[in-house]
Amino acid sequence: MSRKIIFGPPGTGKTTRLLKIVEEELAKGVPPDRIAYLAFTRKAAQEAIHRACTKFKITKKDLPWFRTIHSFVFKSMNYSQDEIMKSAHYSELSELIKVPLVSVTSADEIGVSIHNNEHLHIYDLSRARGTTLEQEYNRFGQLDGGFPKTEYIIKSLIKYKETMYVKDYTDLLVDFVNEGTAPKLEVLIVDEAQDMSWLQWKVIDKIMKHASRIYLAGDDDQAIFDWAGADPSRLIDAKDWEKEILEQSYRIPKTTHYIADRLISRISHRQPKLWKPRNYRGFTNSYAYRLSTDSFDHGQWLILARTNYLLDQIEHDLRQYGHFYSRGNQPSIASKLYTAVFAWYKLQTRQELNLEEVKSIYYYMSVGVNVKRGFKGMNVQVMPGQTFTYEELRDKYGLLAKPNMPWEYALDKVPNTRTIYLRAILSRNKNELKEEPRIKLSTIHGAKGGEADHVMLLTDLSRKADNNFMTNRDSERRVFYVGATRAKKSLHIIRSNSSKEFTEIFQ
């Protein structure tokens, strides 16, 4: 058995290196279904599948074990979706125990199960870290109702799952560790290994026993999911493993590299890494106040904050000045709405619409005002590729709106605040709506793996993050290291208006 750990600092092409390993193994004659590529998040898994299929001219079906860890366990244990707890189950349990519970975020999306309910989150942490419920409760802090309430909720949940024969995402991992059988593999590749919890490492340990060649890849400096049980020490302290450090970044300019390296070097328990920036100076500066919205008129921007609520004021300003943006991968204007607006422009210039465009404009029209009753959903049989003129829509398909009406009047069901915002975007540059948003707002955790030409990084800390900074400085150092290293050309660091600030990035 050969074992190697590949450390990939920001922008050093870790995924490219791993796919090179896949290419070499396929060239040796290893069947694709004997190679497992396990990623921490669904986004990373899908990127690996897409790049592998494109590069090696194979299909997704040829790569059955290119998955997230949860998905790998789900498939190998032959679970069905009917066995997984859903929102309706949590709602039913809420009614039974008279405690509001919010359903879980998909574990595959971010690699860990996240509950909005703090009691359920504590339960997940206890299993992820291999600790007791009481230990995690004491670490989390006092909650309304105290530990007896947490214990009551979790006992009720366990009983409910047993009664309904359903499991949550963490149960899948526990069951695999206790009862699962890993497929016979020749090659096992584990990406983003620094983000795995004690429980996920137990899963990987079991899979490794059935593989001949094992590659773990990650970067302990970018381990920012410790709040979800991540344990990067398995990478840092690994003995008897061959180690490879990717030394050349293809993303980070020199000025950003200087700040990032100075910051991360303060962590004592880490794998030392010498890596080089690309041959580009770049631009880095700090500011007492946030950049004005005019700064975002050109180029690709990523606006990052430690906590979601810190982005609210920036979002308000962007809307006020007519900037098209996305937040949490959701565009500020829904695709259906701008499809409807441009479809109405097309009708006004005597162009024809396809069925989806017609459905979009009807969706935003009031029945009996701009579209006749019975035609709102445009549920009609059409020929493939069929298009519609204004006259056909008026005479046969219930359109009442006149072609000389501005879109604001034709699409009369668009809320007024959205209409005002959309007008501002269209007056600034209506072609922007046809592209991916140039400006993206995200928490630092949500942007992990992403990049942009220009990054504005807010250094404000929430009360909880500020307390964590006082007690666990390495954790916050890693978070802001990840934030700073998203920048390809320029990094703009914004000081906090309060005393709660990640000061080390300026020192």
Coordinates of C-alpha atoms in Angstrom, one line a residue:
M1 CA 0.0 0.0 0.0
S2 CA 1.4 3.4 -1.0
R3 CA 0.2 6.5 0.9
K4 CA 0.8 10.2 0.1
I5 CA -0.4 13.5 1.4
I6 CA -0.5 16.4 -1.0
F7 CA -0.6 19.9 0.6
G8 CA -2.1 22.5 -1.7
P9 CA -1.7 26.2 -0.6
P10 CA -4.2 28.6 -2.2
G11 CA -4.3 28.6 -5.9
T12 CA -1.6 26.0 -6.4
G13 CA -3.7 23.7 -8.6
K14 CA -4.5 21.0 -6.1
T15 CA -7.5 19.7 -8.2
T16 CA -5.4 19.7 -11.3
R17 CA -2.7 17.7 -9.5
L18 CA -5.3 15.1 -8.3
L19 CA -6.8 14.7 -11.8
K20 CA -3.2 14.2 -13.1
I21 CA -3.1 11.2 -10.7
V22 CA -6.4 10.0 -12.1
E23 CA -5.0 10.3 -15.6
E24 CA -1.9 8.3 -14.6
E25 CA -3.9 5.6 -13.0
L26 CA -6.2 5.3 -16.0
A27 CA -3.2 5.1 -18.3
K28 CA -2.0 2.1 -16.2
G29 CA -5.2 0.4 -17.1
V30 CA -7.0 0.9 -13.8
P31 CA -10.8 0.8 -14.4
P32 CA -12.6 4.1 -13.6
D33 CA -14.9 2.2 -11.2
R34 CA -11.9 1.2 -9.1
I35 CA -11.0 4.8 -8.4
A36 CA -12.7 6.7 -5.6
Y37 CA -12.4 10.5 -5.5
L38 CA -14.0 11.8 -2.3
A39 CA -14.6 15.5 -1.9
F40 CA -15.8 17.4 1.2
T41 CA -18.6 19.4 -0.6
R42 CA -20.9 18.7 -3.5
K43 CA -19.4 21.6 -5.5
A44 CA -15.9 20.1 -5.3
A45 CA -17.2 16.7 -6.2
Q46 CA -19.1 18.0 -9.2
E47 CA -16.1 20.0 -10.4
A48 CA -13.9 16.9 -10.2
I49 CA -16.5 14.9 -12.2
H50 CA -16.8 17.6 -14.8
R51 CA -13.1 18.1 -15.3
A52 CA -12.5 14.3 -15.4
C53 CA -15.2 13.7 -17.9
T54 CA -14.0 16.5 -20.1
K55 CA -10.3 15.5 -19.9
F56 CA -10.7 11.8 -20.2
K57 CA -13.7 11.6 -22.6
I58 CA -15.7 9.5 -20.2
T59 CA -19.2 9.9 -18.7
K60 CA -20.4 10.4 -15.1
K61 CA -21.6 6.8 -15.0
D62 CA -18.1 5.6 -15.6
L63 CA -17.1 7.3 -12.3
P64 CA -19.4 5.8 -9.7
W65 CA -17.2 6.7 -6.7
F66 CA -16.5 10.3 -7.5
R67 CA -18.7 11.6 -4.7
T68 CA -18.9 13.5 -1.5
I69 CA -18.3 11.4 1.6
H70 CA -22.0 11.4 2.5
S71 CA -23.0 10.4 -1.0
F72 CA -20.3 7.6 -1.1
V73 CA -21.8 6.1 2.1
F74 CA -25.4 6.6 0.8
K75 CA -24.5 4.6 -2.3
S76 CA -22.4 1.9 -0.7
M77 CA -25.0 1.2 2.0
N78 CA -27.8 1.2 -0.6
Y79 CA -30.0 3.7 1.2
S80 CA -33.0 5.3 -0.5
Q81 CA -34.2 8.8 -0.2
D82 CA -37.3 7.6 1.7
E83 CA -35.0 6.6 4.6
I84 CA -33.7 10.2 5.0
M85 CA -35.3 12.7 7.4
K86 CA -36.8 15.6 5.5
S87 CA -38.4 18.9 6.5
A88 CA -41.8 17.3 7.0
H89 CA -40.3 14.9 9.6
Y90 CA -38.8 17.7 11.6
S91 CA -42.1 19.6 11.4
E92 CA -44.0 16.6 12.7
L93 CA -41.5 16.0 15.5
S94 CA -41.8 19.7 16.4
E95 CA -45.6 19.2 16.8
L96 CA -45.1 16.1 18.9
I97 CA -42.6 17.6 21.4
K98 CA -43.8 21.2 21.2
V99 CA -40.4 22.6 20.4
P100 CA -39.7 24.4 17.0
L101 CA -37.1 22.5 15.0
V102 CA -35.8 23.7 11.6
S103 CA -34.9 21.1 9.0
V104 CA -31.2 20.4 8.2
T105 CA -29.2 22.0 5.4
S106 CA -28.1 19.3 2.8
A107 CA -24.9 17.8 4.1
D108 CA -23.5 17.3 0.6
E109 CA -23.6 21.0 -0.1
I110 CA -21.1 22.0 2.6
G111 CA -19.8 18.6 3.8
V112 CA -21.4 18.8 7.3
S113 CA -24.9 18.7 8.7
I114 CA -26.0 22.1 9.9
H115 CA -29.1 22.7 11.9
N116 CA -30.6 26.1 12.7
N117 CA -31.7 24.6 16.0
E118 CA -28.8 24.8 18.5
H119 CA -29.8 21.6 20.3
L120 CA -29.7 19.6 17.1
H121 CA -26.4 21.2 16.2
I122 CA -24.9 20.1 19.5
Y123 CA -26.1 16.5 18.8
D124 CA -24.4 16.5 15.4
L125 CA -21.2 17.9 17.0
S126 CA -21.1 15.2 19.6
R127 CA -21.2 12.5 16.9
A128 CA -18.8 14.3 14.6
R129 CA -16.2 14.7 17.4
G130 CA -16.9 11.4 19.1
T131 CA -17.8 13.2 22.4
T132 CA -20.8 13.0 24.7
L133 CA -23.8 15.2 24.3
E134 CA -23.1 16.8 27.7
Q135 CA -19.5 17.6 26.7
E136 CA -20.6 19.4 23.6
Y137 CA -23.4 21.2 25.5
N138 CA -20.8 22.5 28.0
R139 CA -18.5 23.6 25.2
F140 CA -21.3 25.4 23.3
G141 CA -22.6 27.4 26.3
Q142 CA -25.8 27.9 28.2
L143 CA -29.1 27.5 26.3
D144 CA -32.6 28.3 27.3
G145 CA -33.9 25.3 29.2
G146 CA -30.4 24.1 30.0
F147 CA -29.0 20.6 29.3
P148 CA -32.2 18.8 30.3
K149 CA -34.0 20.5 27.4
T150 CA -31.2 19.4 25.0
E151 CA -31.3 15.9 26.3
Y152 CA -35.1 15.8 26.0
I153 CA -35.0 17.0 22.4
I154 CA -32.3 14.5 21.3
K155 CA -33.9 11.5 23.1
S156 CA -37.2 12.5 21.4
L157 CA -35.4 12.7 18.0
I158 CA -33.7 9.3 18.4
K159 CA -37.0 7.7 19.3
Y160 CA -38.8 9.4 16.4
K161 CA -36.2 8.2 13.9
E162 CA -36.5 4.6 15.3
T163 CA -40.3 4.7 15.1
M164 CA -40.4 6.2 11.5
Y165 CA -37.4 4.1 10.2
V166 CA -35.6 7.3 9.0
K167 CA -32.1 8.6 9.5
D168 CA -30.3 11.9 9.4
Y169 CA -27.1 12.6 7.5
T170 CA -24.8 11.9 10.4
D171 CA -26.5 8.6 11.0
L172 CA -25.3 7.5 7.6
L173 CA -21.7 8.0 8.6
V174 CA -22.2 6.2 11.9
D175 CA -23.9 3.2 10.3
F176 CA -21.1 2.9 7.7
V177 CA -18.5 2.9 10.4
N178 CA -20.4 0.2 12.4
E179 CA -21.8 -1.9 9.6
G180 CA -20.7 -0.8 6.2
T181 CA -18.5 -2.5 3.6
A182 CA -16.3 -0.4 1.4
P183 CA -16.0 -1.4 -2.3
K184 CA -12.7 -2.9 -3.5
L185 CA -10.6 0.0 -4.8
E186 CA -7.2 0.4 -6.4
V187 CA -7.0 4.1 -5.8
L188 CA -8.5 6.3 -3.1
I189 CA -8.2 10.1 -3.4
V190 CA -9.6 12.3 -0.6
D191 CA -9.8 16.0 -1.3
E192 CA -10.1 18.8 1.3
A193 CA -9.1 16.3 4.0
Q194 CA -8.4 19.1 6.5
D195 CA -12.1 19.7 6.8
M196 CA -13.0 16.2 7.9
S197 CA -14.3 15.5 11.4
W198 CA -13.3 12.6 13.7
L199 CA -16.3 10.7 12.4
Q200 CA -15.5 11.3 8.8
W201 CA -12.0 10.1 9.4
K202 CA -13.4 6.9 10.8
V203 CA -15.2 6.5 7.5
I204 CA -12.1 7.2 5.5
D205 CA -10.0 4.8 7.7
K206 CA -12.5 2.0 6.8
I207 CA -12.4 2.8 3.1
M208 CA -8.5 3.0 3.1
K209 CA -8.3 -0.7 4.1
H210 CA -9.8 -1.6 0.7
A211 CA -7.5 0.6 -1.4
S212 CA -4.0 -0.1 -2.8
R213 CA -2.9 3.5 -3.4
I214 CA -4.1 6.4 -1.2
Y215 CA -3.8 10.1 -1.7
L216 CA -5.0 12.6 0.9
A217 CA -5.1 16.2 -0.3
G218 CA -5.8 19.5 1.5
D219 CA -4.3 22.4 3.3
D220 CA -4.4 22.6 7.1
D221 CA -4.0 26.3 6.9
Q222 CA -7.4 26.5 5.3
A223 CA -9.2 24.3 7.9
I224 CA -12.0 26.7 8.8
F225 CA -14.8 24.2 9.8
D226 CA -13.5 23.5 13.3
W227 CA -16.9 24.7 14.6
A228 CA -18.4 21.7 12.8
G229 CA -15.9 19.2 14.2
A230 CA -13.1 19.5 11.5
D231 CA -9.8 17.9 12.7
P232 CA -6.8 19.0 10.6
S233 CA -4.4 17.4 13.0
R234 CA -4.7 14.1 11.1
L235 CA -2.9 15.8 8.2
I236 CA -0.4 17.7 10.3
D237 CA 0.6 14.8 12.5
A238 CA 0.5 12.0 9.9
K239 CA 3.6 9.7 10.3
D240 CA 5.0 7.4 7.7
W241 CA 3.2 9.1 4.8
E242 CA 5.0 10.5 1.8
K243 CA 4.4 14.3 1.7
E244 CA 4.2 16.6 -1.3
I245 CA 3.8 20.4 -1.1
L246 CA 2.6 22.2 -4.2
E247 CA 4.8 25.3 -4.3
Q248 CA 3.6 27.6 -7.1
S249 CA 0.3 29.6 -6.7
Y250 CA -1.4 30.5 -10.0
R251 CA -3.8 32.9 -8.2
I252 CA -2.1 34.9 -5.5
P253 CA -0.2 38.1 -6.3
K254 CA 2.9 39.1 -4.4
T255 CA 1.3 41.8 -2.2
T256 CA -1.5 39.4 -1.1
H257 CA 1.0 36.6 -0.5
Y258 CA 3.0 38.8 1.8
I259 CA 0.0 39.5 4.1
A260 CA -1.4 35.9 4.0
D261 CA 2.0 34.3 4.7
R262 CA 2.7 36.7 7.6
L263 CA -0.7 35.9 9.1
I264 CA -0.6 32.1 8.8
S265 CA 3.0 31.9 10.0
R266 CA 1.7 32.8 13.5
I267 CA 0.0 29.4 13.8
S268 CA 2.4 27.1 15.7
H269 CA 0.7 23.7 15.0
R270 CA 0.8 23.5 11.2
Q271 CA 2.5 21.9 8.3
P272 CA 5.2 24.3 7.3
K273 CA 5.0 25.3 3.6
L274 CA 7.1 27.3 1.3
W275 CA 5.0 28.4 -1.6
K276 CA 5.5 31.2 -4.2
P277 CA 3.1 33.8 -5.5
R278 CA 2.6 34.3 -9.2
N279 CA 4.8 36.8 -11.0
Y280 CA 2.4 39.7 -10.5
R281 CA 2.7 42.4 -7.9
G282 CA -1.1 43.1 -7.4
F283 CA -2.5 45.7 -5.1
T284 CA -3.3 45.6 -1.4
N285 CA -4.6 48.3 0.8
S286 CA -6.5 48.9 4.0
Y287 CA -9.3 51.4 4.5
A288 CA -11.1 53.0 7.5
Y289 CA -14.4 52.8 5.6
R290 CA -16.1 50.5 3.1
L291 CA -15.4 51.2 -0.6
S292 CA -18.0 53.3 -2.3
T293 CA -20.3 51.5 -4.7
D294 CA -18.6 53.2 -7.6
S295 CA -15.6 51.0 -6.9
F296 CA -17.6 48.0 -8.2
D297 CA -18.5 49.5 -11.6
H298 CA -15.9 47.4 -13.4
G299 CA -14.3 44.0 -12.9
Q300 CA -15.1 40.9 -10.9
W301 CA -15.6 41.5 -7.2
L302 CA -16.0 39.2 -4.2
I303 CA -17.2 41.0 -1.0
L304 CA -16.4 38.9 2.1
A305 CA -17.5 39.0 5.7
R306 CA -17.0 36.8 8.7
T307 CA -20.7 36.7 9.4
N308 CA -23.7 37.0 7.1
Y309 CA -25.5 39.9 8.8
L310 CA -22.4 42.1 8.1
L311 CA -23.2 42.0 4.4
D312 CA -26.7 43.5 4.9
Q313 CA -25.7 47.2 4.6
I314 CA -23.5 46.5 1.6
E315 CA -26.4 44.7 -0.1
H316 CA -28.7 47.7 0.6
D317 CA -26.2 50.1 -1.0
L318 CA -25.7 47.9 -4.0
R319 CA -29.5 47.8 -4.6
Q320 CA -29.8 51.5 -4.1
Y321 CA -27.3 52.3 -6.8
G322 CA -28.4 49.7 -9.3
H323 CA -25.7 47.0 -9.1
F324 CA -26.5 43.5 -10.1
Y325 CA -25.0 41.0 -7.7
S326 CA -25.4 37.6 -6.1
R327 CA -25.4 36.7 -2.4
G328 CA -25.0 33.1 -1.4
N329 CA -25.1 32.1 -5.1
Q330 CA -28.5 33.7 -5.4
P331 CA -28.7 36.5 -8.0
S332 CA -30.3 39.7 -6.8
I333 CA -32.7 39.5 -9.7
A334 CA -34.4 36.2 -10.5
S335 CA -33.7 34.8 -13.9
K336 CA -37.4 34.5 -14.6
L337 CA -37.9 38.2 -14.0
Y338 CA -35.2 39.4 -16.3
T339 CA -36.2 36.8 -18.9
A340 CA -39.7 38.4 -18.7
V341 CA -38.4 41.9 -19.1
F342 CA -36.2 41.1 -22.1
A343 CA -39.0 39.0 -23.6
W344 CA -41.3 42.1 -23.4
Y345 CA -38.6 44.2 -25.1
K346 CA -38.6 41.6 -27.8
L347 CA -42.3 41.8 -28.3
Q348 CA -42.1 45.6 -28.5
T349 CA -39.6 45.3 -31.4
R350 CA -41.7 42.7 -33.3
Q351 CA -39.6 39.7 -32.4
E352 CA -41.0 36.3 -31.6
L353 CA -40.9 34.5 -28.2
N354 CA -40.4 30.9 -27.3
L355 CA -42.8 29.2 -24.9
E356 CA -40.6 29.7 -21.8
E357 CA -40.4 33.4 -22.6
V358 CA -44.2 33.6 -22.9
K359 CA -44.6 31.8 -19.6
S360 CA -42.2 34.2 -17.9
I361 CA -44.1 37.4 -19.0
Y362 CA -47.5 35.8 -18.1
Y363 CA -46.1 34.8 -14.7
Y364 CA -45.7 38.5 -13.8
M365 CA -49.1 39.6 -15.3
S366 CA -52.4 40.0 -13.4
V367 CA -55.3 37.8 -14.6
G368 CA -58.0 39.9 -16.2
V369 CA -55.7 42.9 -16.5
N370 CA -52.9 41.9 -18.8
V371 CA -53.7 38.3 -19.5
K372 CA -57.0 36.5 -19.8
R373 CA -58.1 33.9 -17.3
G374 CA -57.2 30.4 -18.4
F375 CA -54.0 31.4 -20.1
K376 CA -51.9 32.4 -17.1
G377 CA -49.9 29.2 -17.0
M378 CA -49.7 28.9 -20.8
N379 CA -50.4 25.2 -20.6
V380 CA -50.8 24.5 -24.3
Q381 CA -49.4 21.9 -26.7
V382 CA -46.7 23.4 -28.9
M383 CA -44.5 22.0 -31.7
P384 CA -40.8 21.8 -31.0
G385 CA -39.2 25.1 -31.6
Q386 CA -42.5 26.9 -32.0
T387 CA -42.5 30.7 -31.5
F388 CA -45.2 33.3 -30.9
T389 CA -45.7 36.7 -32.3
Y390 CA -47.5 39.5 -30.4
E391 CA -50.5 39.1 -32.6
E392 CA -50.7 35.4 -32.0
L393 CA -50.5 35.9 -28.3
R394 CA -53.2 38.5 -28.4
D395 CA -55.6 36.6 -30.7
K396 CA -55.1 33.0 -29.5
Y397 CA -53.4 33.0 -26.2
G398 CA -55.1 35.6 -24.0
L399 CA -52.6 38.5 -24.0
L400 CA -54.3 41.7 -23.1
A401 CA -51.3 44.1 -22.5
K402 CA -50.7 46.5 -25.3
P403 CA -47.3 46.4 -27.0
N404 CA -46.6 50.1 -26.3
M405 CA -46.9 49.6 -22.5
P406 CA -43.6 49.9 -20.6
W407 CA -42.5 46.6 -19.0
E408 CA -43.3 48.1 -15.5
Y409 CA -47.0 48.3 -16.5
A410 CA -47.2 45.1 -18.6
L411 CA -45.5 43.0 -15.8
D412 CA -47.8 44.5 -13.2
K413 CA -47.3 41.8 -10.6
V414 CA -43.6 42.7 -10.0
P415 CA -43.4 44.3 -6.5
N416 CA -42.7 48.0 -6.6
T417 CA -39.4 47.8 -4.7
R418 CA -38.1 45.2 -7.2
T419 CA -39.3 47.4 -10.1
I420 CA -37.4 50.4 -8.8
Y421 CA -34.3 48.3 -8.3
L422 CA -34.6 46.7 -11.7
R423 CA -35.0 50.1 -13.3
A424 CA -31.8 51.2 -11.7
I425 CA -29.9 48.2 -13.0
L426 CA -31.3 48.7 -16.6
S427 CA -30.4 52.4 -16.5
R428 CA -26.8 51.5 -15.4
N429 CA -26.2 48.6 -17.9
K430 CA -29.0 46.3 -18.9
N431 CA -26.6 43.9 -20.6
E432 CA -25.2 42.9 -17.2
L433 CA -28.4 41.0 -16.5
K434 CA -27.5 38.6 -19.3
E435 CA -24.2 37.6 -17.6
E436 CA -23.3 36.0 -14.3
P437 CA -23.2 38.7 -11.6
R438 CA -19.8 40.4 -11.5
I439 CA -20.3 41.2 -7.8
K440 CA -20.7 38.4 -5.3
L441 CA -21.4 38.7 -1.6
S442 CA -20.5 35.8 0.7
T443 CA -19.3 34.8 4.1
I444 CA -15.7 33.7 4.1
H445 CA -16.8 30.1 4.8
G446 CA -19.2 30.2 1.8
A447 CA -16.4 31.5 -0.5
K448 CA -13.9 28.7 0.3
G449 CA -12.6 27.4 -3.0
G450 CA -13.7 30.5 -4.9
E451 CA -11.8 33.4 -6.3
A452 CA -12.2 36.8 -7.9
D453 CA -10.0 39.5 -9.4
H454 CA -10.8 41.9 -6.6
V455 CA -11.7 41.1 -3.0
M456 CA -13.1 43.5 -0.4
L457 CA -12.6 41.8 3.0
L458 CA -14.5 43.1 6.1
T459 CA -12.6 42.6 9.3
D460 CA -15.6 43.0 11.6
L461 CA -16.2 40.2 14.1
S462 CA -19.6 39.2 15.6
R463 CA -19.7 38.9 19.3
K464 CA -19.4 35.1 19.1
A465 CA -16.5 35.3 16.6
D466 CA -14.8 38.0 18.8
N467 CA -15.0 35.7 21.8
N468 CA -13.5 32.9 19.7
F469 CA -10.7 35.2 18.6
M470 CA -9.8 35.7 22.3
T471 CA -9.8 32.0 23.1
N472 CA -8.9 30.4 19.8
R473 CA -6.8 32.7 17.7
D474 CA -5.6 30.1 15.3
S475 CA -9.2 29.4 14.2
E476 CA -9.8 33.1 13.2
R477 CA -6.3 33.3 11.6
R478 CA -7.2 30.5 9.3
V479 CA -10.6 32.0 8.4
F480 CA -9.1 35.4 7.4
Y481 CA -6.2 33.6 5.6
V482 CA -8.8 31.9 3.4
G483 CA -10.6 35.2 2.9
A484 CA -7.5 37.1 1.8
T485 CA -6.3 34.4 -0.5
R486 CA -9.4 34.6 -2.7
A487 CA -7.9 37.7 -4.5
K488 CA -6.3 37.4 -7.9
K489 CA -5.4 41.0 -8.5
S490 CA -6.3 43.3 -5.6
L491 CA -7.2 42.9 -1.9
H492 CA -9.1 45.7 -0.1
I493 CA -9.2 45.2 3.7
I494 CA -11.8 47.2 5.6
R495 CA -11.4 48.2 9.2
S496 CA -14.3 47.7 11.6
N497 CA -16.2 50.6 13.0
S498 CA -16.3 48.8 16.4
S499 CA -13.8 47.3 18.8
K500 CA -14.7 43.8 17.5
E501 CA -12.2 43.4 14.7
F502 CA -9.7 40.9 13.4
T503 CA -6.7 43.2 14.1
E504 CA -4.0 40.7 13.3
I505 CA -4.4 41.1 9.5
F506 CA -3.1 44.7 9.9
Q507 CA -0.1 43.7 12.1

